Coordinates of C-alpha atoms in Angstrom, one line a residue:
Chain A
X1 CA 0.0 0.0 0.0
X2 CA 2.9 2.3 0.9
X3 CA 6.5 1.9 0.0
X4 CA 9.5 4.0 0.7
X5 CA 12.6 3.1 -1.2
X6 CA 15.9 4.4 0.0
X7 CA 14.4 7.8 0.9
X8 CA 17.1 10.4 1.9
X9 CA 16.6 14.0 3.1
X10 CA 19.1 16.5 4.4
X11 CA 17.9 19.9 5.6
X12 CA 20.0 23.1 5.0
X13 CA 22.5 21.3 2.9
X14 CA 25.8 23.1 2.7
X15 CA 25.3 25.3 5.7
X16 CA 26.4 25.0 9.3
X17 CA 22.9 24.0 10.2
X18 CA 23.0 21.0 7.9
X19 CA 20.9 18.2 9.4
X20 CA 20.6 14.8 7.9
X21 CA 17.0 13.9 8.7
X22 CA 16.5 10.6 6.7
X23 CA 19.5 8.5 5.7
X24 CA 18.0 6.0 3.3
X25 CA 14.7 4.8 4.8
X26 CA 13.1 1.7 3.4
X27 CA 9.7 0.7 4.5
X28 CA 6.8 -1.3 3.0
X29 CA 3.3 -1.3 4.4
X30 CA 0.8 -4.0 3.5
X31 CA -2.9 -3.1 3.1
X32 CA -4.4 -2.9 6.6
X33 CA -1.1 -2.5 8.4
X34 CA -1.4 -0.3 11.5
X35 CA 2.2 0.7 12.2
X36 CA 3.2 2.7 15.3
X37 CA 6.4 4.7 15.0
X38 CA 8.6 5.6 18.0
X39 CA 12.0 7.3 18.4
X40 CA 13.6 10.2 20.2
X41 CA 13.6 13.8 19.2
X42 CA 15.2 14.4 15.8
X43 CA 15.0 10.7 14.9
X44 CA 13.3 11.5 11.7
X45 CA 9.8 10.3 12.5
X46 CA 8.0 13.5 11.5
X47 CA 10.3 14.0 8.5
X48 CA 9.4 10.6 7.3
X49 CA 5.7 11.4 7.5
X50 CA 6.2 14.8 5.8
X51 CA 8.1 13.1 3.0
X52 CA 5.3 10.7 2.5
X53 CA 2.8 13.6 2.4
X54 CA 5.1 15.6 0.1
X55 CA 5.4 18.6 2.4
X56 CA 9.0 19.0 1.2
X57 CA 10.6 17.2 -1.7
X58 CA 12.9 14.3 -0.9
X59 CA 16.6 14.4 -2.0
X60 CA 16.6 10.9 -3.5
X61 CA 14.7 7.7 -3.4
X62 CA 11.1 6.9 -4.2
X63 CA 7.7 7.2 -2.5
X64 CA 5.1 4.8 -3.8
X65 CA 1.5 4.9 -2.7
X66 CA -0.8 2.1 -3.8
X67 CA 1.5 1.2 -6.7
X68 CA 1.8 4.8 -8.0
X69 CA 5.1 6.5 -7.8
X70 CA 4.2 9.9 -6.3
X71 CA 7.8 11.1 -5.6
X72 CA 7.4 14.1 -7.9
X73 CA 3.9 15.0 -6.9
X74 CA 3.3 18.1 -4.7
X75 CA 1.5 17.6 -1.4
X76 CA -1.9 18.7 -2.6
X77 CA -2.0 16.1 -5.3
X78 CA -0.9 13.3 -3.0
X79 CA -3.6 14.4 -0.6
X80 CA -6.0 12.3 -2.8
X81 CA -4.4 9.2 -1.3
X82 CA -3.6 10.4 2.2
X83 CA -5.5 11.3 5.3
X84 CA -3.5 13.4 7.7
X85 CA -3.8 14.5 11.4
X86 CA -1.2 16.8 12.8
X87 CA 0.1 17.2 16.3
X88 CA -1.3 20.8 16.6
X89 CA -5.1 20.5 16.9
X90 CA -5.4 23.9 15.2
X91 CA -3.7 22.7 12.0
X92 CA -6.3 20.3 10.8
X93 CA -9.3 22.5 10.7
X94 CA -10.3 26.0 9.5
X95 CA -11.3 27.9 12.6
X96 CA -13.4 30.6 10.9
X97 CA -15.5 28.1 9.0
X98 CA -18.4 26.0 10.1
X99 CA -18.1 22.4 11.2
X100 CA -20.1 21.3 8.2
X101 CA -18.1 23.5 5.9
X102 CA -14.9 21.8 7.1
X103 CA -16.4 18.4 6.6
X104 CA -17.6 19.4 3.1
X105 CA -14.1 20.2 2.1
X106 CA -12.8 17.0 3.6
X107 CA -15.5 15.1 1.7
X108 CA -14.1 16.6 -1.5
X109 CA -10.5 15.5 -0.8
X110 CA -8.9 14.3 -4.0
X111 CA -11.8 15.5 -6.1
X112 CA -12.0 18.4 -8.6
X113 CA -13.6 21.5 -7.1
X114 CA -15.9 23.3 -9.4
X115 CA -18.6 26.0 -9.2
X116 CA -21.1 23.7 -7.6
X117 CA -22.5 24.6 -4.2
X118 CA -19.8 24.0 -1.6
X119 CA -22.1 21.9 0.6
X120 CA -25.1 20.0 -0.6
X121 CA -28.3 19.1 1.4
X122 CA -27.9 15.4 1.0
X123 CA -24.3 15.6 2.3
X124 CA -25.5 17.0 5.6
X125 CA -27.1 13.7 6.5
X126 CA -23.8 11.9 6.0
X127 CA -22.0 14.5 8.2
X128 CA -24.7 14.3 10.8
X129 CA -24.3 10.5 11.0
X130 CA -20.5 10.7 11.0
X131 CA -20.4 13.2 13.8
X132 CA -22.6 11.1 16.0
X133 CA -19.8 8.5 16.1
X134 CA -17.6 11.1 17.9
X135 CA -20.2 11.2 20.8
X136 CA -19.3 14.9 21.3
X137 CA -22.7 16.3 20.4
X138 CA -21.2 18.1 17.4
X139 CA -24.0 16.8 15.2
X140 CA -26.3 19.2 16.9
X141 CA -24.2 22.2 16.2
X142 CA -23.0 21.6 12.6
X143 CA -23.2 25.3 11.7
X144 CA -21.0 26.4 14.6
X145 CA -17.6 27.8 13.8
X146 CA -14.8 25.3 14.4
X147 CA -12.9 28.0 16.4
X148 CA -15.4 27.6 19.2
X149 CA -14.4 23.9 19.8
X150 CA -11.8 22.7 22.3
X151 CA -8.5 21.2 21.1
X152 CA -9.7 17.7 21.7
X153 CA -12.9 18.3 19.8
X154 CA -11.0 19.8 16.9
X155 CA -8.6 16.8 16.9
X156 CA -11.5 14.4 16.9
X157 CA -13.1 16.3 14.0
X158 CA -9.8 16.3 12.1
X159 CA -9.6 12.6 12.5
X160 CA -13.1 12.2 11.1
X161 CA -12.2 14.6 8.2
X162 CA -9.1 12.6 7.4
X163 CA -11.2 9.4 7.1
X164 CA -14.4 10.8 5.5
X165 CA -13.0 9.8 2.1
X166 CA -11.2 6.5 2.7
X167 CA -7.5 7.3 2.4
X168 CA -5.0 4.8 1.0
X169 CA -2.8 5.6 4.0
X170 CA -3.7 7.5 7.2
X171 CA -0.8 9.5 8.6
X172 CA -1.0 10.4 12.3
X173 CA 1.8 12.7 13.6
X174 CA 1.6 12.5 17.4
X175 CA -2.0 13.5 17.1
X176 CA -2.7 13.1 20.8
X177 CA 0.5 14.7 22.1
X178 CA -1.0 18.2 22.6
X179 CA -4.1 16.9 24.5
X180 CA -4.7 16.2 28.2
X181 CA -4.5 12.5 29.1
X182 CA -8.2 11.9 29.3
X183 CA -8.9 13.6 25.9
X184 CA -5.9 11.9 24.4
X185 CA -7.3 8.5 25.5
X186 CA -10.6 9.3 23.9
X187 CA -9.1 10.4 20.6
X188 CA -6.9 7.2 20.6
X189 CA -10.0 5.1 21.1
X190 CA -11.7 6.9 18.2
X191 CA -8.6 6.3 16.1
X192 CA -8.8 2.6 16.7
X193 CA -12.5 2.5 15.9
X194 CA -12.1 4.5 12.7
X195 CA -9.1 2.4 11.5
X196 CA -11.0 -0.8 12.3
X197 CA -14.2 0.3 10.7
X198 CA -12.6 1.5 7.5
X199 CA -9.8 -1.1 7.4
X200 CA -7.3 1.7 7.0
X201 CA -3.6 1.3 6.4
X202 CA -2.1 3.6 9.2
X203 CA 1.2 5.1 10.2
X204 CA 1.1 6.6 13.7
X205 CA 3.9 8.5 15.4
X206 CA 3.7 8.4 19.2
X207 CA 5.8 9.3 22.1
X208 CA 3.9 7.0 24.4
X209 CA 5.6 3.6 24.3
X210 CA 2.6 1.9 25.9
X211 CA 0.4 3.1 23.2
X212 CA 2.9 2.1 20.6
X213 CA 2.9 -1.5 21.9
X214 CA -0.8 -1.6 22.6
X215 CA -2.0 -0.3 19.2
X216 CA -1.5 -1.7 15.8
X217 CA 0.0 -4.8 14.4
X218 CA 3.5 -3.5 13.8
X219 CA 6.0 -1.2 15.4
X220 CA 9.0 0.6 14.1
X221 CA 11.7 2.5 16.0
X222 CA 13.7 5.3 14.3
X223 CA 17.1 6.7 15.3
X224 CA 19.2 9.3 13.5
X225 CA 17.2 9.0 10.3
X226 CA 17.1 5.2 10.1
X227 CA 14.6 2.5 11.0
X228 CA 16.5 0.5 13.6
X229 CA 13.9 -1.8 14.8
X230 CA 10.8 -3.3 13.0
X231 CA 8.7 -5.8 14.8
X232 CA 5.2 -7.2 14.1
X233 CA 2.6 -9.9 14.8
X234 CA 3.0 -12.2 17.8
X235 CA 6.5 -10.9 18.5
X236 CA 5.1 -7.4 18.9
X237 CA 2.3 -8.6 21.2
X238 CA 4.9 -10.0 23.5
X239 CA 6.8 -6.7 23.6
X240 CA 7.3 -4.8 26.8
X241 CA 8.2 -1.2 27.5
X242 CA 11.4 -2.4 29.1
X243 CA 12.4 -4.2 25.8
X244 CA 11.9 -0.9 23.9
X245 CA 13.9 1.0 26.5
X246 CA 16.7 -1.5 26.1
X247 CA 16.6 -1.1 22.4
X248 CA 16.9 2.7 22.7
X249 CA 19.7 2.4 25.1
X250 CA 21.5 0.2 22.7
X251 CA 20.9 2.5 19.7
X252 CA 21.9 5.7 21.4
X253 CA 24.8 4.4 23.6
X254 CA 23.0 5.5 26.8
X255 CA 22.6 9.1 25.8
X256 CA 18.9 8.9 25.6
X257 CA 18.5 9.0 29.3
X258 CA 17.8 12.8 28.9
X259 CA 15.3 12.2 26.2
X260 CA 11.6 13.0 26.8
X261 CA 10.9 9.4 25.8
X262 CA 11.6 8.6 29.5
X263 CA 8.7 10.6 30.7
X264 CA 6.0 8.7 28.8
Chain B
X1 CA -25.2 78.4 8.3
X2 CA -23.3 78.4 5.1
X3 CA -21.2 75.5 6.3
X4 CA -24.2 73.4 7.2
X5 CA -25.8 74.1 3.8
X6 CA -22.5 73.2 2.2
X7 CA -22.4 70.0 4.0
X8 CA -26.0 69.1 3.2
X9 CA -25.5 69.9 -0.5
X10 CA -22.3 67.8 -0.6
X11 CA -24.0 64.7 0.9
X12 CA -25.6 63.2 -2.2
X13 CA -22.3 63.3 -4.0
X14 CA -20.5 61.8 -1.0
X15 CA -23.1 59.1 -0.8
X16 CA -22.8 58.1 -4.4
X17 CA -19.0 58.2 -4.4
X18 CA -19.0 56.2 -1.2
X19 CA -21.0 53.5 -2.9
X20 CA -18.9 53.4 -6.0
X21 CA -15.6 53.3 -4.0
X22 CA -17.3 50.7 -1.7
X23 CA -16.9 48.2 -4.6
X24 CA -13.2 48.8 -4.4
X25 CA -13.3 48.2 -0.6
X26 CA -15.1 44.9 -1.3
X27 CA -12.1 44.0 -3.4
X28 CA -9.7 44.9 -0.6
X29 CA -11.9 42.9 1.8
X30 CA -11.4 39.7 -0.3
X31 CA -7.6 40.0 0.0
X32 CA -7.2 41.6 3.4
X33 CA -9.9 39.7 5.3
X34 CA -10.6 36.5 3.4
X35 CA -7.1 35.7 2.0
X36 CA -5.2 37.5 4.8
X37 CA -3.0 39.3 2.4
X38 CA -2.4 43.1 2.3
X39 CA -2.5 43.6 -1.5
X40 CA -1.0 46.9 -2.7
X41 CA -1.9 46.2 -6.4
X42 CA -5.1 48.0 -5.6
X43 CA -3.7 51.5 -6.1
X44 CA -2.6 50.5 -9.6
X45 CA -5.6 48.4 -10.6
X46 CA -8.1 51.1 -9.6
X47 CA -6.4 53.6 -12.0
X48 CA -6.1 50.7 -14.5
X49 CA -9.9 50.2 -14.4
X50 CA -10.4 53.9 -15.1
X51 CA -7.8 54.2 -17.8
X52 CA -9.0 51.1 -19.7
X53 CA -12.6 52.1 -19.4
X54 CA -12.0 55.7 -20.5
X55 CA -9.9 54.6 -23.6
X56 CA -12.6 52.0 -24.6
X57 CA -15.3 54.7 -24.4
X58 CA -13.2 57.2 -26.3
X59 CA -12.6 54.5 -28.9
X60 CA -16.4 54.3 -29.4
X61 CA -17.2 51.2 -27.2
X62 CA -20.5 51.0 -25.3
X63 CA -19.9 52.2 -21.8
X64 CA -21.2 48.9 -20.3
X65 CA -18.8 46.9 -22.4
X66 CA -16.0 49.2 -21.4
X67 CA -16.7 48.3 -17.8
X68 CA -16.4 44.6 -18.6
X69 CA -13.0 45.2 -20.4
X70 CA -11.8 47.1 -17.3
X71 CA -12.8 44.3 -15.0
X72 CA -10.8 41.8 -17.1
X73 CA -7.8 44.1 -17.1
X74 CA -8.1 44.3 -13.3
X75 CA -8.2 40.5 -13.0
X76 CA -5.1 40.2 -15.1
X77 CA -3.3 42.7 -12.9
X78 CA -4.3 40.8 -9.8
X79 CA -3.2 37.5 -11.4
X80 CA 0.2 39.0 -12.1
X81 CA 0.6 39.8 -8.3
X82 CA -0.8 36.4 -7.6
X83 CA 1.8 34.7 -9.7
X84 CA 4.6 36.8 -8.3
X85 CA 3.4 35.9 -4.8
X86 CA 2.1 32.4 -5.1
X87 CA 4.4 30.9 -7.7
X88 CA 7.7 32.8 -7.0
X89 CA 7.2 33.2 -3.2
X90 CA 7.7 37.0 -3.3
X91 CA 6.2 38.4 -0.1
X92 CA 2.7 39.6 -0.9
X93 CA 3.3 43.2 0.0
X94 CA 6.3 43.4 -2.3
X95 CA 4.5 41.5 -5.1
X96 CA 1.7 44.1 -4.9
X97 CA 4.1 47.0 -4.9
X98 CA 5.9 45.7 -8.0
X99 CA 2.6 45.3 -9.9
X100 CA 1.4 48.7 -8.8
X101 CA 4.6 50.4 -9.9
X102 CA 4.5 48.6 -13.3
X103 CA 0.8 49.6 -13.7
X104 CA 1.6 53.3 -13.4
X105 CA 3.7 53.1 -16.6
X106 CA 1.1 50.8 -18.2
X107 CA -1.7 53.2 -17.4
X108 CA 0.3 56.1 -19.0
X109 CA 0.8 53.9 -22.0
X110 CA -2.8 53.0 -22.2
X111 CA -4.0 56.6 -22.1
X112 CA -0.9 58.2 -23.8
X113 CA -1.1 60.9 -21.1
X114 CA -1.9 61.3 -17.5
X115 CA -5.6 62.3 -17.9
X116 CA -8.4 61.3 -20.2
X117 CA -11.6 63.5 -20.1
X118 CA -14.9 62.0 -21.3
X119 CA -16.5 65.3 -22.3
X120 CA -18.3 64.4 -25.5
X121 CA -18.7 60.7 -24.9
X122 CA -21.7 59.2 -23.4
X123 CA -21.2 57.3 -20.1
X124 CA -23.6 55.1 -18.3
X125 CA -24.5 58.0 -16.0
X126 CA -25.5 60.0 -19.1
X127 CA -27.4 57.1 -20.4
X128 CA -29.4 56.7 -17.2
X129 CA -29.8 60.5 -17.0
X130 CA -31.4 60.3 -20.4
X131 CA -34.0 57.9 -19.1
X132 CA -34.6 59.9 -15.9
X133 CA -34.3 63.5 -17.1
X134 CA -35.4 65.3 -14.0
X135 CA -33.0 63.6 -11.6
X136 CA -29.8 65.2 -10.2
X137 CA -26.6 63.8 -11.5
X138 CA -25.5 62.6 -8.1
X139 CA -28.7 60.6 -7.6
X140 CA -28.3 59.0 -11.0
X141 CA -24.8 58.0 -10.0
X142 CA -26.2 56.7 -6.7
X143 CA -28.7 54.4 -8.5
X144 CA -26.0 53.0 -10.7
X145 CA -23.7 52.5 -7.7
X146 CA -26.4 50.7 -5.7
X147 CA -27.3 48.5 -8.7
X148 CA -23.6 47.6 -9.1
X149 CA -23.2 46.9 -5.4
X150 CA -26.3 44.6 -5.3
X151 CA -25.0 42.6 -8.3
X152 CA -21.4 42.4 -6.8
X153 CA -22.7 41.2 -3.4
X154 CA -25.1 38.6 -4.9
X155 CA -22.4 37.2 -7.2
X156 CA -19.8 37.2 -4.4
X157 CA -22.3 35.6 -2.0
X158 CA -22.8 32.8 -4.6
X159 CA -19.2 32.4 -5.5
X160 CA -17.8 32.2 -2.0
X161 CA -20.4 29.5 -1.3
X162 CA -19.2 27.3 -4.1
X163 CA -16.5 24.6 -3.8
X164 CA -13.8 26.9 -5.2
X165 CA -15.0 29.8 -3.2
X166 CA -14.9 27.7 0.0
X167 CA -11.4 26.6 -0.9
X168 CA -10.3 30.3 -1.2
X169 CA -11.8 31.1 2.2
X170 CA -10.1 28.1 3.7
X171 CA -6.8 29.1 2.2
X172 CA -6.9 32.4 4.0
X173 CA -7.8 30.6 7.2
X174 CA -5.6 27.5 7.3
X175 CA -3.2 26.8 4.4
X176 CA -1.9 23.5 5.8
X177 CA -5.4 22.1 6.1
X178 CA -6.3 23.0 2.5
X179 CA -3.2 21.3 1.2
X180 CA -3.9 18.2 3.3
X181 CA -7.3 18.1 1.8
X182 CA -6.0 18.3 -1.8
X183 CA -6.5 22.0 -2.4
X184 CA -4.0 24.0 -4.5
X185 CA -3.4 27.0 -2.3
X186 CA -1.1 28.8 -4.7
X187 CA -3.8 28.7 -7.4
X188 CA -6.4 29.8 -4.8
X189 CA -4.3 32.8 -3.8
X190 CA -3.8 33.9 -7.4
X191 CA -7.5 33.4 -8.1
X192 CA -8.5 35.4 -5.1
X193 CA -6.1 38.3 -6.0
X194 CA -7.5 38.3 -9.6
X195 CA -11.1 38.5 -8.4
X196 CA -10.2 41.1 -5.9
X197 CA -8.5 43.4 -8.4
X198 CA -11.3 42.7 -10.9
X199 CA -13.7 44.4 -8.4
X200 CA -11.2 47.2 -7.8
X201 CA -11.0 47.9 -11.5
X202 CA -14.8 47.8 -11.8
X203 CA -14.9 50.4 -9.1
X204 CA -12.2 52.4 -10.9
X205 CA -14.3 52.2 -14.1
X206 CA -17.5 53.3 -12.4
X207 CA -15.8 56.2 -10.7
X208 CA -14.2 57.3 -14.0
X209 CA -17.6 57.3 -15.7
X210 CA -19.3 59.2 -12.9
X211 CA -16.6 61.9 -12.8
X212 CA -16.2 62.1 -16.5
X213 CA -12.5 61.5 -16.7
X214 CA -9.8 59.0 -15.9
X215 CA -6.6 59.9 -14.1
X216 CA -3.4 58.0 -13.7
X217 CA -3.2 59.1 -10.1
X218 CA -6.8 58.3 -9.2
X219 CA -5.9 55.1 -7.3
X220 CA -3.3 56.7 -5.1
X221 CA -4.0 55.6 -1.5
X222 CA -6.9 53.4 -2.6
X223 CA -5.7 50.6 -0.3
X224 CA -5.9 52.9 2.7
X225 CA -9.4 54.1 1.7
X226 CA -10.5 50.4 1.3
X227 CA -9.0 49.5 4.7
X228 CA -10.8 52.5 6.3
X229 CA -14.1 51.3 4.9
X230 CA -13.5 47.9 6.3
X231 CA -12.6 49.1 9.8
X232 CA -15.4 51.7 9.9
X233 CA -17.9 49.1 8.7
X234 CA -16.6 46.6 11.3
X235 CA -17.1 49.1 14.1
X236 CA -20.6 50.0 13.0
X237 CA -21.9 46.6 11.9
X238 CA -19.4 44.2 13.3
X239 CA -22.2 42.2 15.0
X240 CA -23.3 40.9 11.7
X241 CA -21.5 37.6 11.3
X242 CA -22.9 36.3 8.0
X243 CA -20.9 36.8 4.8
X244 CA -23.6 39.0 3.2
X245 CA -23.7 41.2 6.3
X246 CA -19.9 41.6 6.2
X247 CA -20.1 42.8 2.6
X248 CA -22.9 45.3 3.5
X249 CA -20.8 46.6 6.4
X250 CA -17.9 47.3 4.1
X251 CA -20.1 49.3 1.7
X252 CA -21.6 51.2 4.7
X253 CA -18.1 51.9 6.0
X254 CA -17.1 53.3 2.6
X255 CA -20.2 55.6 2.6
X256 CA -19.6 56.8 6.1
X257 CA -15.9 57.4 5.3
X258 CA -16.9 59.6 2.3
X259 CA -19.4 61.5 4.4
X260 CA -16.9 62.2 7.1
X261 CA -14.4 63.4 4.5
X262 CA -17.1 65.6 2.9
X263 CA -18.0 67.1 6.3
X264 CA -14.4 67.9 7.3
X265 CA -13.7 69.4 3.9
X266 CA -16.9 71.5 3.8
X267 CA -16.3 72.7 7.4
X268 CA -12.9 73.9 6.2
X269 CA -11.0 71.9 8.8
X270 CA -8.7 70.3 6.2
X271 CA -7.7 71.1 2.6
X272 CA -8.2 68.6 -0.2
X273 CA -4.5 68.0 -0.1
X274 CA -4.8 67.0 3.6
X275 CA -7.3 64.2 3.0
X276 CA -4.6 61.5 2.5
X277 CA -3.0 62.4 5.8
X278 CA -6.4 62.3 7.4
X279 CA -7.1 58.9 5.9
X280 CA -3.8 57.5 7.0
X281 CA -4.3 58.7 10.6
X282 CA -7.8 57.4 10.6
X283 CA -6.7 53.9 9.5
X284 CA -3.7 53.9 11.8
X285 CA -5.9 54.7 14.8
X286 CA -8.5 52.1 13.8
X287 CA -5.8 49.4 13.5
X288 CA -4.0 50.4 16.7
X289 CA -7.0 50.7 19.0
X290 CA -8.0 47.0 19.0
X291 CA -4.4 46.1 19.7
X292 CA -4.2 48.5 22.7
X293 CA -7.6 47.3 24.0
X294 CA -6.4 43.7 23.8
X295 CA -3.1 44.5 25.6
X296 CA -4.9 46.4 28.3
X297 CA -7.3 43.5 28.8
X298 CA -4.4 41.0 29.1
X299 CA -2.3 43.2 31.4
X300 CA -0.9 41.4 34.5
X301 CA -2.8 41.9 37.7
X302 CA 0.1 43.0 39.9
X303 CA -0.3 42.4 43.6
X304 CA 1.3 44.6 46.2

C-alpha cells in the first residue's frame, strides 16, 4: 500500500545548520497494516511522514502509494491518497469556518472542485451520522464555527475529516501529544474505531511507548534517520516497555536518558 | 449656516462616491480579510480600471462593455501579483508594490497621457440620466452604484459559497489544512487576487464614468481608503457575522468614510491636499485601537 525506497533527506544542505533527517529509509506497508512509530527527538519520524505527504521534496529515493510513484507530486496532489492528522489541533481544521463546511471540504479531498455549491443538502445527513460517532454532540451544532471547539474536539473532528473519504494511508503525527491525558485516550480510542471500521492502512507516530505497543500490528523504531527496529505480529504482542527502553539504550549508547521518551 | 448648507448639499455626492468606492473596498476585503494578504496592487488596478474604461469609451465602445473590459484588465493585474506571490514566493506586499509600480507606466501607455476626459462621450451615467431627465446627476450615479453593489454582493455571495469559493476562504484561514485536503493553495491565492482586483478595476471604471475622466493618479492611497471602509464598517456593523452582512458593512463603511471626509472638507478643517493624511491617521488609529484594548485586557494583575 505504501512503499519508501531508500528515501534520503538533508535539511539546510551546505550550511552550518546541515541536518541529515533521513538517511536511506526503506519501508513497506501491506494493506491494513497499522504501524506505530517511535523514536527520540530528531530521529526523523515527522520528517518521514512529511516526506510521504510531500510537504517537502525528498533528496533521493522513491515514495510509492498504492503502486503509484508519487515522488514528484506536490503535497496537494498526494492528498488524494492520504488522510492526515497533525500534532497541533489547530492545524487540521479551519477555525473561521463552520463544522459542516470543514467536513464538506474533507468530503471533496482528492476530487476536482468546481462552481457547484460548496455543501449539498444530502451531504449534511452523511456528516450528521459521521459526527454522531464522535459522541461529542457536534452533530447538533453543525453550523457552529470550528474555532469555538476545544483542542480535543478539533482533533476528533480532524480525524473524522481525514477518514471521511477513505484514504490509502492514514498519517497520524503525534496527534494526541497536545491533548490532556483523558482527551488523548478518547481520541486514541476513536482512532482505533475508525481504523478498524474502514480497514485503514495507518502510520502513527507516538511518544507513548505503551500506546505504541498496545495499538497496531507492527511497530518501528527510528534513530538518526534510520529505521533501527521493525517488529510485528506475535513478537510485537509479547513486547514490553522495558524491551523498547533496552533497544533505545543500545541504539543511542545510553545518551537517551535525557530524552523526553523517558517521561511517557 | 453656510457651512451646514454646504455639508448638506455635498451629501448626495459623498453618498454616491461612497457606494462606488465601496466596490473597491469589497475587493480589498477579499484579499485583506478572506485571504489574509495586504495587496498593494489595488492603487494601480483602480487607476487601470479607469484608464481602460476611458480609452474604450473614447474609442467608441459601449460604456457597459468598457466596464467589462476594465474588469478583465483588473483581473489580469491581480493575477500578475498572484503569480509573483504564489508561484515565486515573493512576499505579498512586495509583489503588490511591483505590480502597482508597473501599472503606473502601463496606465500612462494606455492613455498616452496622465488624464483622459470623457466630455463628448456618453457614459452610463449620461445614459441613465437620459431615461430619468429630472433627476440630479449625483442621484443617477447613486442608482448605478447601488445596482452595481447589489450585483457584486449577490455574485460574491454565490461564488464564496461554491466549492472553489470555500477553498479560497479556507486558504486564507488555514493553508496547511487546505493542502492536506488536496487544495491547490497557490492557485487559490492567485485566483483570489485576480477576483479582488477585478472588483477594484470595476470600481475604478465606475468612478471614472461618474466623474467624466480617468486619471493615472486616481488610485493613489486606494488601499488605505479600502481599509478605512472595512474598519469603519466593522465598528458599526461588526455584530453581523454572515458573509452578506460583512459585505454590506464594508459598503456602509465606505459611505460613512466619504461623508466624514465631505464634512471635514466643507467645514474647512482640512484642505483637499490633507485628505490623504487624514485617511492615513484614521486607519492607523483604527488598526491600533483594538491592539491596545487587547493589551490592556491582558495586562498582568500585579499584587502589592
